[in-house]
Each structure stands twice: as structure tokens, then as C-alpha cells.
Amino acid sequence: MTDPAATLLRTAAELDAYAPADGHAYAPVDSTADTGRTGPERAVVMTMGALHEGHASLIRTARAVVGRAGQVVVTVFVNPLQFGEAADLDRYPRTLDADLALAGAAGADVVFAPSGDEVYPGGQPQVRISAGPMGERLEGASRPGHFDGMLTVVAKLLHLTRPDLAFYGQKDAQQLALIRRMVSDLNFPVEIVGVETAREPDGLALSSRNRFLDPQERHTALALSRALFAARDRLAAQQALHARALAGGASEGRAAGLNRLGEARLAADAQAVARAGQDGGPAAVRAAARAVLDEAAAEQPPLALDYVALVDPADFTEIPDDRTAGEAVLAVAARVGATRLIDNIPLTFGATA
């Protein structure tokens, strides 16, 4: 027996009136009311369609959080405000029938797929949300206006769906950070939940754009995740050495003493431990990622790097080389053939466990 497809709804009025087969109607909370939320919760997963396993992971997580009594709504809307060129908008895949099936199988009750007129009655909005300085960095610099359009449609869809919780993938880390900031700064009554990036078995981050890669391009594209993992492993190795240095009192003097005794192997190890704090840190992380990406630039087809950046997750400014503790995001964007891909990984500096 196959899972039923999610129910397709086209208007906010239909969504408000929706009652599932068991007869339980979800009662949306008045967004202006200053009251605690009671009863079943509504979760929303916002997408532009062309759903894949990464979206399914978000839907499953949402279902697990709200439980069987809650309601999971998946939005499908290809937002024209997020596309700089009409050709990119036209090229974006639209697979609504398949989306309904995948959403239902993953645990969604509803796919809310509004028309452009439902979201933007009277045409594109004259008043939009500005992403501010954080929206001008990295992806914002590569795609001017993209985050303004993204935040505007997210705000609209939050009002139309009125969820208790909204789930977003960490693959779009800058987008997630901006949504969290908007919700906090503008007092949206919703909890934002980030979900770990879903990956193919070979490490490639799941994306609707992956379908545009031919086999050779896909091979080159794997450099994005390899670069992130190389940087992560470099940081882990340096932090492990640093922990040994703290625990064992390693020093350059001890290394020199071992060399005088003819213990070259132990001396090299002691020197590596002693220098762990000097040779690690943000510069080493960036260098490890860059080395992999530079190799991919020489492949056929080549990887055309847009950026690789180690940033503070709070505002997406670059982490200074002397940073020794705290959270960071290593983000990369590149083009392979005609397809632009992004990926990132969270890192923690100063961790010794």
C-alpha cells in the first residue's frame, strides 16, 4: 500500500478551512493575540518545489516534532523575487504531481501551492523586506536583491500559513540566519528550526539543481563537499594536537631534546603537538578547503569558484585569523558548467573533546 499524496490547496482560505480525513480541523492561532499556544501545532516547510530527499528530511523532522495530532504544511511557490534573470526563473524545475507524492510519503498533510496572485495580489509588492548588510555578503553579493526577495516571500508565507514552527535546511545557512534575524527583529510569533544538511552517499549536498549536472560535472561538483570535509578534518586534527599539548606539557624544548637523543620520530611528534596552536586556526581551515578547490579548478569540466568563506554565523562576517574559540560556518559556492551550487559546514573553534 502506497502512502497517500498530500492534499493540494491553492488559497489561504482553503488552508484555514482544511480538515483532514479524521475530521480534526486545525484552528490557527490569531497572530495578533498575546496568548500561549494550545492544542495541536502547525509546522511549515517552505520550498520552491522540485522536492527531493533533502526536503523529505525536513518534512519528516517536522512531523516528528508536531506529532500525529499536529499538522505539517509544505509550501510550493517559485518566487519570482528571488531570481535575477528571467531565464533562471523559467529554467527552475516544476514537478507538482511528484511533489505531492513525496510530501505525502514523508508525512505532510497539505501542499500549499498558491498562485502568484494569491501571494502578491495586484502584482509584485511595492514594499519589501530588506535583508540589510548581512544580505549583501556572500550569496547577496553574488545575487543582488536575492535575500530581499527571499525574506519578503517568507514573511508573506508565514502570514498566510500562520505556523507555530517553520523548518529550514542548514544547507542554505545564510538564508536560515537571515530568517532567524527577521523573525527576532520583527517579532514574528513562530519558532525557526534548522535541520542538518542532507547529502548523497558520495557527500554531495542534496539540491534541486543537482539534476542539471551530467556525470562529469557531478564528479567535479564533489569538490565542494570534499573541501568542507578536508577543512573540518584539519581543524579536528589541530584541536586534538592542541589538547595533547595542554595535557602533556609539550614544548619546542622537549622536541629539541628528543632530537639530541636521536629520537627523530618522537621529536617530530612533540614538535607537531607543541605547534598545534600556532599552525591551526582559521587560516589552516581556509587553506585546507582552498587546496581541494584549487585542484578541482584544473579538472574537466573545471570548477569555477565564486567564494569560500569562513564566517560568523551571527552576521556572516569573516572570522579573523586570530580567532581561537567560537562557532563558525565554512561556506562555499561555485559553478560547474551552467549549474551554480552552494554548500557549507558548521565548525567550532576551541573544542577539545
JSON list of C-alpha atoms in Angstrom, two decimals, residues 6 12 22 33 37 79 82 87 99 109 111 113 129 182 190 226 251 258-259 267 315 321 325-326:
[
{"chain": "A", "resi": 6, "resn": "ALA", "atom": "CA", "xyz": [-0.66, 15.28, 0.40]},
{"chain": "A", "resi": 12, "resn": "ALA", "atom": "CA", "xyz": [-5.06, 30.73, 2.32]},
{"chain": "A", "resi": 22, "resn": "ASP", "atom": "CA", "xyz": [-10.05, 12.19, 10.57]},
{"chain": "A", "resi": 33, "resn": "ALA", "atom": "CA", "xyz": [-3.13, 37.53, 20.15]},
{"chain": "A", "resi": 37, "resn": "ARG", "atom": "CA", "xyz": [-0.42, 28.31, 22.04]},
{"chain": "A", "resi": 79, "resn": "ASN", "atom": "CA", "xyz": [9.19, 33.09, -6.00]},
{"chain": "A", "resi": 82, "resn": "GLN", "atom": "CA", "xyz": [14.47, 35.61, -5.84]},
{"chain": "A", "resi": 87, "resn": "ALA", "atom": "CA", "xyz": [15.89, 32.64, -17.82]},
{"chain": "A", "resi": 99, "resn": "ASP", "atom": "CA", "xyz": [5.96, 16.89, -5.06]},
{"chain": "A", "resi": 109, "resn": "ASP", "atom": "CA", "xyz": [-0.82, 16.74, 5.39]},
{"chain": "A", "resi": 111, "resn": "VAL", "atom": "CA", "xyz": [0.90, 21.05, -0.01]},
{"chain": "A", "resi": 113, "resn": "ALA", "atom": "CA", "xyz": [0.83, 25.81, -3.76]},
{"chain": "A", "resi": 129, "resn": "ILE", "atom": "CA", "xyz": [11.74, 43.46, 3.45]},
{"chain": "A", "resi": 182, "resn": "MET", "atom": "CA", "xyz": [13.96, 38.72, 10.65]},
{"chain": "A", "resi": 190, "resn": "VAL", "atom": "CA", "xyz": [6.96, 31.47, 15.14]},
{"chain": "A", "resi": 226, "resn": "ARG", "atom": "CA", "xyz": [35.41, 17.34, -0.13]},
{"chain": "A", "resi": 251, "resn": "SER", "atom": "CA", "xyz": [57.13, 22.27, 24.08]},
{"chain": "A", "resi": 258, "resn": "LEU", "atom": "CA", "xyz": [64.48, 14.35, 21.76]},
{"chain": "A", "resi": 259, "resn": "ASN", "atom": "CA", "xyz": [66.34, 15.29, 18.59]},
{"chain": "A", "resi": 267, "resn": "ALA", "atom": "CA", "xyz": [60.80, 14.70, 18.24]},
{"chain": "A", "resi": 315, "resn": "ASP", "atom": "CA", "xyz": [26.18, 38.06, 10.86]},
{"chain": "A", "resi": 321, "resn": "ASP", "atom": "CA", "xyz": [42.77, 34.53, 11.65]},
{"chain": "A", "resi": 325, "resn": "ALA", "atom": "CA", "xyz": [37.19, 29.89, 20.07]},
{"chain": "A", "resi": 326, "resn": "GLY", "atom": "CA", "xyz": [33.59, 30.08, 18.99]}
]
